């Protein structure tokens, strides 16, 4: 029988993966503000974070819940920095 903590780690890891998939529309909609090169870099970062989320699910690690938080923070910082420092506009 699976212990309570192992079960919780599995559920949290799956929630992290689901949350990360919910960030994809924001990354895809970045084309309204960012140039093509920035969108490619952001999508590569998103794919890297997806790999981390899948690894967290396979390892049943609760750290998987941090993946969507990092994804949102990375996207927000990249778009904001592009607007402020590089003059990106919608």
PDB file of N, CA and C in Angstrom:
ATOM      1  N   UNK A   1       0.839  -1.185   0.000  1.00  0.00           N
ATOM      2  CA  UNK A   1       0.000   0.000   0.000  1.00  0.00           C
ATOM      3  C   UNK A   1       0.885   1.250   0.000  1.00  0.00           C
ATOM      4  N   UNK A   2       0.449   2.237  -0.735  1.00  0.00           N
ATOM      5  CA  UNK A   2       1.205   3.482  -0.846  1.00  0.00           C
ATOM      6  C   UNK A   2       0.952   4.333   0.394  1.00  0.00           C
ATOM      7  N   UNK A   3       2.036   4.876   0.947  1.00  0.00           N
ATOM      8  CA  UNK A   3       1.883   5.725   2.127  1.00  0.00           C
ATOM      9  C   UNK A   3       1.186   7.028   1.764  1.00  0.00           C
ATOM     10  N   UNK A   4       0.710   7.683   2.769  1.00  0.00           N
ATOM     11  CA  UNK A   4      -0.020   8.939   2.565  1.00  0.00           C
ATOM     12  C   UNK A   4       0.869  10.006   1.928  1.00  0.00           C
ATOM     13  N   UNK A   5       2.140  10.079   2.339  1.00  0.00           N
ATOM     14  CA  UNK A   5       3.051  11.089   1.803  1.00  0.00           C
ATOM     15  C   UNK A   5       3.405  10.807   0.354  1.00  0.00           C
ATOM     16  N   UNK A   6       3.580   9.531   0.013  1.00  0.00           N
ATOM     17  CA  UNK A   6       3.878   9.190  -1.381  1.00  0.00           C
ATOM     18  C   UNK A   6       2.685   9.522  -2.270  1.00  0.00           C
ATOM     19  N   UNK A   7       1.491   9.255  -1.778  1.00  0.00           N
ATOM     20  CA  UNK A   7       0.281   9.584  -2.540  1.00  0.00           C
ATOM     21  C   UNK A   7       0.167  11.095  -2.728  1.00  0.00           C
ATOM     22  N   UNK A   8       0.459  11.853  -1.684  1.00  0.00           N
ATOM     23  CA  UNK A   8       0.390  13.316  -1.776  1.00  0.00           C
ATOM     24  C   UNK A   8       1.420  13.840  -2.773  1.00  0.00           C
ATOM     25  N   UNK A   9       2.624  13.281  -2.769  1.00  0.00           N
ATOM     26  CA  UNK A   9       3.642  13.695  -3.730  1.00  0.00           C
ATOM     27  C   UNK A   9       3.215  13.433  -5.157  1.00  0.00           C
ATOM     28  N   UNK A  10       2.567  12.303  -5.372  1.00  0.00           N
ATOM     29  CA  UNK A  10       2.089  11.968  -6.718  1.00  0.00           C
ATOM     30  C   UNK A  10       1.016  12.949  -7.177  1.00  0.00           C
ATOM     31  N   UNK A  11       0.063  13.255  -6.304  1.00  0.00           N
ATOM     32  CA  UNK A  11      -1.020  14.180  -6.652  1.00  0.00           C
ATOM     33  C   UNK A  11      -0.473  15.580  -6.912  1.00  0.00           C
ATOM     34  N   UNK A  12       0.426  16.036  -6.065  1.00  0.00           N
ATOM     35  CA  UNK A  12       0.997  17.377  -6.218  1.00  0.00           C
ATOM     36  C   UNK A  12       1.806  17.471  -7.510  1.00  0.00           C
ATOM     37  N   UNK A  13       2.543  16.424  -7.846  1.00  0.00           N
ATOM     38  CA  UNK A  13       3.315  16.437  -9.091  1.00  0.00           C
ATOM     39  C   UNK A  13       2.387  16.525 -10.301  1.00  0.00           C
ATOM     40  N   UNK A  14       1.286  15.793 -10.284  1.00  0.00           N
ATOM     41  CA  UNK A  14       0.326  15.866 -11.392  1.00  0.00           C
ATOM     42  C   UNK A  14      -0.343  17.232 -11.454  1.00  0.00           C
ATOM     43  N   UNK A  15      -0.628  17.826 -10.304  1.00  0.00           N
ATOM     44  CA  UNK A  15      -1.186  19.181 -10.298  1.00  0.00           C
ATOM     45  C   UNK A  15      -0.197  20.182 -10.888  1.00  0.00           C
ATOM     46  N   UNK A  16       1.080  19.998 -10.593  1.00  0.00           N
ATOM     47  CA  UNK A  16       2.102  20.865 -11.169  1.00  0.00           C
ATOM     48  C   UNK A  16       2.175  20.732 -12.677  1.00  0.00           C
ATOM     49  N   UNK A  17       2.075  19.503 -13.181  1.00  0.00           N
ATOM     50  CA  UNK A  17       2.094  19.294 -14.629  1.00  0.00           C
ATOM     51  C   UNK A  17       0.869  19.926 -15.280  1.00  0.00           C
ATOM     52  N   UNK A  18      -0.294  19.745 -14.672  1.00  0.00           N
ATOM     53  CA  UNK A  18      -1.516  20.354 -15.212  1.00  0.00           C
ATOM     54  C   UNK A  18      -1.422  21.880 -15.182  1.00  0.00           C
ATOM     55  N   UNK A  19      -0.890  22.417 -14.101  1.00  0.00           N
ATOM     56  CA  UNK A  19      -0.715  23.866 -14.006  1.00  0.00           C
ATOM     57  C   UNK A  19       0.252  24.388 -15.051  1.00  0.00           C
ATOM     58  N   UNK A  20       1.301  23.624 -15.310  1.00  0.00           N
ATOM     59  CA  UNK A  20       2.267  24.051 -16.328  1.00  0.00           C
ATOM     60  C   UNK A  20       1.626  24.062 -17.711  1.00  0.00           C
ATOM     61  N   UNK A  21       0.807  23.082 -18.008  1.00  0.00           N
ATOM     62  CA  UNK A  21       0.120  23.063 -19.303  1.00  0.00           C
ATOM     63  C   UNK A  21      -0.814  24.263 -19.445  1.00  0.00           C
ATOM     64  N   UNK A  22      -1.340  24.754 -18.340  1.00  0.00           N
ATOM     65  CA  UNK A  22      -2.215  25.937 -18.381  1.00  0.00           C
ATOM     66  C   UNK A  22      -1.449  27.219 -18.694  1.00  0.00           C
ATOM     67  N   UNK A  23      -0.133  27.199 -18.566  1.00  0.00           N
ATOM     68  CA  UNK A  23       0.653  28.396 -18.889  1.00  0.00           C
ATOM     69  C   UNK A  23       0.959  28.512 -20.378  1.00  0.00           C
ATOM     70  N   UNK A  24       0.747  27.450 -21.139  1.00  0.00           N
ATOM     71  CA  UNK A  24       1.078  27.472 -22.569  1.00  0.00           C
ATOM     72  C   UNK A  24       0.364  28.580 -23.344  1.00  0.00           C
ATOM     73  N   UNK A  25      -0.925  28.855 -23.127  1.00  0.00           N
ATOM     74  CA  UNK A  25      -1.558  29.944 -23.888  1.00  0.00           C
ATOM     75  C   UNK A  25      -0.878  31.298 -23.693  1.00  0.00           C
ATOM     76  N   UNK A  26      -0.356  31.551 -22.510  1.00  0.00           N
ATOM     77  CA  UNK A  26       0.339  32.818 -22.269  1.00  0.00           C
ATOM     78  C   UNK A  26       1.626  32.885 -23.094  1.00  0.00           C
ATOM     79  N   UNK A  27       2.349  31.788 -23.149  1.00  0.00           N
ATOM     80  CA  UNK A  27       3.577  31.749 -23.944  1.00  0.00           C
ATOM     81  C   UNK A  27       3.265  31.908 -25.427  1.00  0.00           C
ATOM     82  N   UNK A  28       2.190  31.272 -25.896  1.00  0.00           N
ATOM     83  CA  UNK A  28       1.825  31.382 -27.307  1.00  0.00           C
ATOM     84  C   UNK A  28       1.303  32.771 -27.651  1.00  0.00           C
ATOM     85  N   UNK A  29       0.618  33.415 -26.717  1.00  0.00           N
ATOM     86  CA  UNK A  29       0.078  34.756 -26.960  1.00  0.00           C
ATOM     87  C   UNK A  29       1.154  35.831 -26.882  1.00  0.00           C
ATOM     88  N   UNK A  30       2.359  35.471 -26.516  1.00  0.00           N
ATOM     89  CA  UNK A  30       3.443  36.449 -26.434  1.00  0.00           C
ATOM     90  C   UNK A  30       3.764  37.057 -27.785  1.00  0.00           C
ATOM     91  N   UNK A  31       3.329  36.419 -28.848  1.00  0.00           N
ATOM     92  CA  UNK A  31       3.561  36.947 -30.185  1.00  0.00           C
ATOM     93  C   UNK A  31       2.889  38.281 -30.421  1.00  0.00           C
ATOM     94  N   UNK A  32       1.947  38.638 -29.576  1.00  0.00           N
ATOM     95  CA  UNK A  32       1.302  39.939 -29.695  1.00  0.00           C
ATOM     96  C   UNK A  32       2.212  41.069 -29.228  1.00  0.00           C
ATOM     97  N   UNK A  33       3.210  40.737 -28.426  1.00  0.00           N
ATOM     98  CA  UNK A  33       4.091  41.753 -27.842  1.00  0.00           C
ATOM     99  C   UNK A  33       5.545  41.540 -28.255  1.00  0.00           C
ATOM    100  N   UNK A  34       6.000  40.302 -28.227  1.00  0.00           N
ATOM    101  CA  UNK A  34       7.419  39.995 -28.399  1.00  0.00           C
ATOM    102  C   UNK A  34       7.756  39.660 -29.853  1.00  0.00           C
ATOM    103  N   UNK A  35       9.010  39.892 -30.243  1.00  0.00           N
ATOM    104  CA  UNK A  35       9.454  39.489 -31.586  1.00  0.00           C
ATOM    105  C   UNK A  35       9.637  37.967 -31.664  1.00  0.00           C
ATOM    106  N   UNK A  36       9.817  37.477 -32.868  1.00  0.00           N
ATOM    107  CA  UNK A  36       9.886  36.036 -33.102  1.00  0.00           C
ATOM    108  C   UNK A  36      11.009  35.369 -32.319  1.00  0.00           C
ATOM    109  N   UNK A  37      12.178  35.995 -32.261  1.00  0.00           N
ATOM    110  CA  UNK A  37      13.297  35.373 -31.562  1.00  0.00           C
ATOM    111  C   UNK A  37      12.986  35.191 -30.077  1.00  0.00           C
ATOM    112  N   UNK A  38      12.275  36.141 -29.492  1.00  0.00           N
ATOM    113  CA  UNK A  38      11.937  36.036 -28.074  1.00  0.00           C
ATOM    114  C   UNK A  38      10.892  34.947 -27.839  1.00  0.00           C
ATOM    115  N   UNK A  39       9.966  34.804 -28.769  1.00  0.00           N
ATOM    116  CA  UNK A  39       8.953  33.756 -28.642  1.00  0.00           C
ATOM    117  C   UNK A  39       9.610  32.382 -28.714  1.00  0.00           C
ATOM    118  N   UNK A  40      10.570  32.229 -29.614  1.00  0.00           N
ATOM    119  CA  UNK A  40      11.278  30.952 -29.732  1.00  0.00           C
ATOM    120  C   UNK A  40      12.026  30.636 -28.445  1.00  0.00           C
ATOM    121  N   UNK A  41      12.705  31.628 -27.884  1.00  0.00           N
ATOM    122  CA  UNK A  41      13.435  31.420 -26.628  1.00  0.00           C
ATOM    123  C   UNK A  41      12.465  31.072 -25.500  1.00  0.00           C
ATOM    124  N   UNK A  42      11.340  31.775 -25.423  1.00  0.00           N
ATOM    125  CA  UNK A  42      10.353  31.490 -24.386  1.00  0.00           C
ATOM    126  C   UNK A  42       9.772  30.086 -24.538  1.00  0.00           C
ATOM    127  N   UNK A  43       9.478  29.676 -25.760  1.00  0.00           N
ATOM    128  CA  UNK A  43       8.920  28.338 -25.968  1.00  0.00           C
ATOM    129  C   UNK A  43       9.945  27.246 -25.665  1.00  0.00           C
ATOM    130  N   UNK A  44      11.212  27.503 -25.942  1.00  0.00           N
ATOM    131  CA  UNK A  44      12.249  26.540 -25.563  1.00  0.00           C
ATOM    132  C   UNK A  44      12.354  26.428 -24.044  1.00  0.00           C
ATOM    133  N   UNK A  45      12.250  27.560 -23.355  1.00  0.00           N
ATOM    134  CA  UNK A  45      12.253  27.533 -21.890  1.00  0.00           C
ATOM    135  C   UNK A  45      11.030  26.782 -21.374  1.00  0.00           C
ATOM    136  N   UNK A  46       9.872  26.992 -22.023  1.00  0.00           N
ATOM    137  CA  UNK A  46       8.648  26.292 -21.617  1.00  0.00           C
ATOM    138  C   UNK A  46       8.811  24.783 -21.797  1.00  0.00           C
ATOM    139  N   UNK A  47       9.428  24.377 -22.901  1.00  0.00           N
ATOM    140  CA  UNK A  47       9.661  22.948 -23.129  1.00  0.00           C
ATOM    141  C   UNK A  47      10.620  22.358 -22.092  1.00  0.00           C
ATOM    142  N   UNK A  48      11.635  23.125 -21.714  1.00  0.00           N
ATOM    143  CA  UNK A  48      12.539  22.673 -20.663  1.00  0.00           C
ATOM    144  C   UNK A  48      11.823  22.495 -19.335  1.00  0.00           C
ATOM    145  N   UNK A  49      10.945  23.435 -19.021  1.00  0.00           N
ATOM    146  CA  UNK A  49      10.164  23.312 -17.791  1.00  0.00           C
ATOM    147  C   UNK A  49       9.176  22.152 -17.878  1.00  0.00           C
ATOM    148  N   UNK A  50       8.662  21.878 -19.069  1.00  0.00           N
ATOM    149  CA  UNK A  50       7.785  20.718 -19.252  1.00  0.00           C
ATOM    150  C   UNK A  50       8.543  19.428 -18.954  1.00  0.00           C
ATOM    151  N   UNK A  51       9.785  19.355 -19.412  1.00  0.00           N
ATOM    152  CA  UNK A  51      10.604  18.177 -19.117  1.00  0.00           C
ATOM    153  C   UNK A  51      10.806  18.021 -17.614  1.00  0.00           C
ATOM    154  N   UNK A  52      11.025  19.134 -16.916  1.00  0.00           N
ATOM    155  CA  UNK A  52      11.155  19.066 -15.455  1.00  0.00           C
ATOM    156  C   UNK A  52       9.860  18.605 -14.797  1.00  0.00           C
ATOM    157  N   UNK A  53       8.728  19.071 -15.301  1.00  0.00           N
ATOM    158  CA  UNK A  53       7.441  18.669 -14.738  1.00  0.00           C
ATOM    159  C   UNK A  53       7.200  17.177 -14.949  1.00  0.00           C
ATOM    160  N   UNK A  54       7.558  16.675 -16.124  1.00  0.00           N
ATOM    161  CA  UNK A  54       7.393  15.242 -16.392  1.00  0.00           C
ATOM    162  C   UNK A  54       8.326  14.428 -15.497  1.00  0.00           C
ATOM    163  N   UNK A  55       9.548  14.895 -15.313  1.00  0.00           N
ATOM    164  CA  UNK A  55      10.468  14.205 -14.403  1.00  0.00           C
ATOM    165  C   UNK A  55       9.938  14.202 -12.976  1.00  0.00           C
ATOM    166  N   UNK A  56       9.313  15.288 -12.567  1.00  0.00           N
ATOM    167  CA  UNK A  56       8.742  15.350 -11.221  1.00  0.00           C
ATOM    168  C   UNK A  56       7.592  14.361 -11.072  1.00  0.00           C
ATOM    169  N   UNK A  57       6.790  14.212 -12.117  1.00  0.00           N
ATOM    170  CA  UNK A  57       5.692  13.240 -12.067  1.00  0.00           C
ATOM    171  C   UNK A  57       6.251  11.827 -11.990  1.00  0.00           C
ATOM    172  N   UNK A  58       7.264  11.554 -12.791  1.00  0.00           N
ATOM    173  CA  UNK A  58       7.845  10.204 -12.779  1.00  0.00           C
ATOM    174  C   UNK A  58       8.499   9.887 -11.442  1.00  0.00           C
ATOM    175  N   UNK A  59       9.079  10.908 -10.804  1.00  0.00           N
ATOM    176  CA  UNK A  59       9.730  10.706  -9.508  1.00  0.00           C
ATOM    177  C   UNK A  59       8.763  10.871  -8.346  1.00  0.00           C
ATOM    178  N   UNK A  60       7.521  11.233  -8.659  1.00  0.00           N
ATOM    179  CA  UNK A  60       6.493  11.492  -7.635  1.00  0.00           C
ATOM    180  C   UNK A  60       6.974  12.548  -6.638  1.00  0.00           C
ATOM    181  N   UNK A  61       7.566  13.598  -7.178  1.00  0.00           N
ATOM    182  CA  UNK A  61       8.141  14.652  -6.352  1.00  0.00           C
ATOM    183  C   UNK A  61       7.177  15.824  -6.215  1.00  0.00           C
ATOM    184  N   UNK A  62       7.059  16.326  -5.012  1.00  0.00           N
ATOM    185  CA  UNK A  62       6.209  17.495  -4.771  1.00  0.00           C
ATOM    186  C   UNK A  62       6.811  18.761  -5.372  1.00  0.00           C
ATOM    187  N   UNK A  63       8.080  18.708  -5.776  1.00  0.00           N
ATOM    188  CA  UNK A  63       8.713  19.865  -6.410  1.00  0.00           C
ATOM    189  C   UNK A  63       8.074  20.191  -7.750  1.00  0.00           C
ATOM    190  N   UNK A  64       7.302  19.278  -8.289  1.00  0.00           N
ATOM    191  CA  UNK A  64       6.614  19.533  -9.548  1.00  0.00           C
ATOM    192  C   UNK A  64       5.657  20.698  -9.465  1.00  0.00           C
ATOM    193  N   UNK A  65       5.166  20.983  -8.276  1.00  0.00           N
ATOM    194  CA  UNK A  65       4.247  22.107  -8.098  1.00  0.00           C
ATOM    195  C   UNK A  65       4.948  23.448  -8.306  1.00  0.00           C
ATOM    196  N   UNK A  66       6.262  23.475  -8.195  1.00  0.00           N
ATOM    197  CA  UNK A  66       7.009  24.720  -8.406  1.00  0.00           C
ATOM    198  C   UNK A  66       7.153  25.063  -9.887  1.00  0.00           C
ATOM    199  N   UNK A  67       6.976  24.088 -10.764  1.00  0.00           N
ATOM    200  CA  UNK A  67       7.198  24.315 -12.199  1.00  0.00           C
ATOM    201  C   UNK A  67       6.258  25.375 -12.768  1.00  0.00           C
ATOM    202  N   UNK A  68       4.937  25.309 -12.548  1.00  0.00           N
ATOM    203  CA  UNK A  68       4.095  26.371 -13.116  1.00  0.00           C
ATOM    204  C   UNK A  68       4.355  27.740 -12.497  1.00  0.00           C
ATOM    205  N   UNK A  69       4.772  27.773 -11.258  1.00  0.00           N
ATOM    206  CA  UNK A  69       5.093  29.050 -10.616  1.00  0.00           C
ATOM    207  C   UNK A  69       6.314  29.671 -11.293  1.00  0.00           C
ATOM    208  N   UNK A  70       7.321  28.858 -11.544  1.00  0.00           N
ATOM    209  CA  UNK A  70       8.516  29.331 -12.242  1.00  0.00           C
ATOM    210  C   UNK A  70       8.166  29.738 -13.671  1.00  0.00           C
ATOM    211  N   UNK A  71       7.280  28.982 -14.318  1.00  0.00           N
ATOM    212  CA  UNK A  71       6.893  29.296 -15.700  1.00  0.00           C
ATOM    213  C   UNK A  71       6.203  30.649 -15.789  1.00  0.00           C
ATOM    214  N   UNK A  72       5.294  30.924 -14.871  1.00  0.00           N
ATOM    215  CA  UNK A  72       4.590  32.213 -14.879  1.00  0.00           C
ATOM    216  C   UNK A  72       5.564  33.344 -14.567  1.00  0.00           C
ATOM    217  N   UNK A  73       6.436  33.141 -13.586  1.00  0.00           N
ATOM    218  CA  UNK A  73       7.407  34.178 -13.224  1.00  0.00           C
ATOM    219  C   UNK A  73       8.366  34.460 -14.383  1.00  0.00           C
ATOM    220  N   UNK A  74       8.834  33.418 -15.051  1.00  0.00           N
ATOM    221  CA  UNK A  74       9.738  33.594 -16.188  1.00  0.00           C
ATOM    222  C   UNK A  74       9.054  34.350 -17.316  1.00  0.00           C
ATOM    223  N   UNK A  75       7.831  33.957 -17.638  1.00  0.00           N
ATOM    224  CA  UNK A  75       7.093  34.624 -18.718  1.00  0.00           C
ATOM    225  C   UNK A  75       6.858  36.094 -18.381  1.00  0.00           C
ATOM    226  N   UNK A  76       6.389  36.362 -17.174  1.00  0.00           N
ATOM    227  CA  UNK A  76       6.084  37.739 -16.782  1.00  0.00           C
ATOM    228  C   UNK A  76       7.353  38.599 -16.796  1.00  0.00           C
ATOM    229  N   UNK A  77       8.446  38.080 -16.248  1.00  0.00           N
ATOM    230  CA  UNK A  77       9.699  38.846 -16.225  1.00  0.00           C
ATOM    231  C   UNK A  77      10.231  39.086 -17.633  1.00  0.00           C
ATOM    232  N   UNK A  78      10.150  38.091 -18.496  1.00  0.00           N
ATOM    233  CA  UNK A  78      10.657  38.252 -19.864  1.00  0.00           C
ATOM    234  C   UNK A  78       9.845  39.284 -20.635  1.00  0.00           C
ATOM    235  N   UNK A  79       8.530  39.216 -20.549  1.00  0.00           N
ATOM    236  CA  UNK A  79       7.687  40.161 -21.284  1.00  0.00           C
ATOM    237  C   UNK A  79       7.836  41.570 -20.711  1.00  0.00           C
ATOM    238  N   UNK A  80       7.880  41.686 -19.405  1.00  0.00           N
ATOM    239  CA  UNK A  80       8.035  42.998 -18.780  1.00  0.00           C
ATOM    240  C   UNK A  80       9.395  43.607 -19.117  1.00  0.00           C
ATOM    241  N   UNK A  81      10.448  42.809 -19.042  1.00  0.00           N
ATOM    242  CA  UNK A  81      11.782  43.315 -19.386  1.00  0.00           C
ATOM    243  C   UNK A  81      11.842  43.723 -20.856  1.00  0.00           C
ATOM    244  N   UNK A  82      11.199  42.970 -21.720  1.00  0.00           N
ATOM    245  CA  UNK A  82      11.171  43.331 -23.135  1.00  0.00           C
ATOM    246  C   UNK A  82      10.453  44.640 -23.378  1.00  0.00           C
ATOM    247  N   UNK A  83       9.364  44.850 -22.663  1.00  0.00           N
ATOM    248  CA  UNK A  83       8.631  46.112 -22.818  1.00  0.00           C
ATOM    249  C   UNK A  83       9.427  47.292 -22.280  1.00  0.00           C
ATOM    250  N   UNK A  84      10.051  47.106 -21.125  1.00  0.00           N
ATOM    251  CA  UNK A  84      10.756  48.217 -20.481  1.00  0.00           C
ATOM    252  C   UNK A  84      12.082  48.518 -21.172  1.00  0.00           C
ATOM    253  N   UNK A  85      12.886  47.497 -21.420  1.00  0.00           N
ATOM    254  CA  UNK A  85      14.248  47.716 -21.905  1.00  0.00           C
ATOM    255  C   UNK A  85      14.394  47.643 -23.427  1.00  0.00           C
ATOM    256  N   UNK A  86      13.525  46.898 -24.092  1.00  0.00           N
ATOM    257  CA  UNK A  86      13.673  46.706 -25.536  1.00  0.00           C
ATOM    258  C   UNK A  86      12.575  47.380 -26.350  1.00  0.00           C
ATOM    259  N   UNK A  87      11.624  47.988 -25.676  1.00  0.00           N
ATOM    260  CA  UNK A  87      10.592  48.746 -26.368  1.00  0.00           C
ATOM    261  C   UNK A  87       9.530  47.914 -27.070  1.00  0.00           C
ATOM    262  N   UNK A  88       9.302  46.683 -26.607  1.00  0.00           N
ATOM    263  CA  UNK A  88       8.254  45.871 -27.218  1.00  0.00           C
ATOM    264  C   UNK A  88       6.902  46.501 -26.926  1.00  0.00           C
ATOM    265  N   UNK A  89       6.046  46.522 -27.923  1.00  0.00           N
ATOM    266  CA  UNK A  89       4.695  47.066 -27.744  1.00  0.00           C
ATOM    267  C   UNK A  89       3.695  46.178 -28.446  1.00  0.00           C
ATOM    268  N   UNK A  90       2.486  46.173 -27.927  1.00  0.00           N
ATOM    269  CA  UNK A  90       1.416  45.385 -28.554  1.00  0.00           C
ATOM    270  C   UNK A  90       0.905  46.094 -29.787  1.00  0.00           C
TER     271      UNK A  90
END
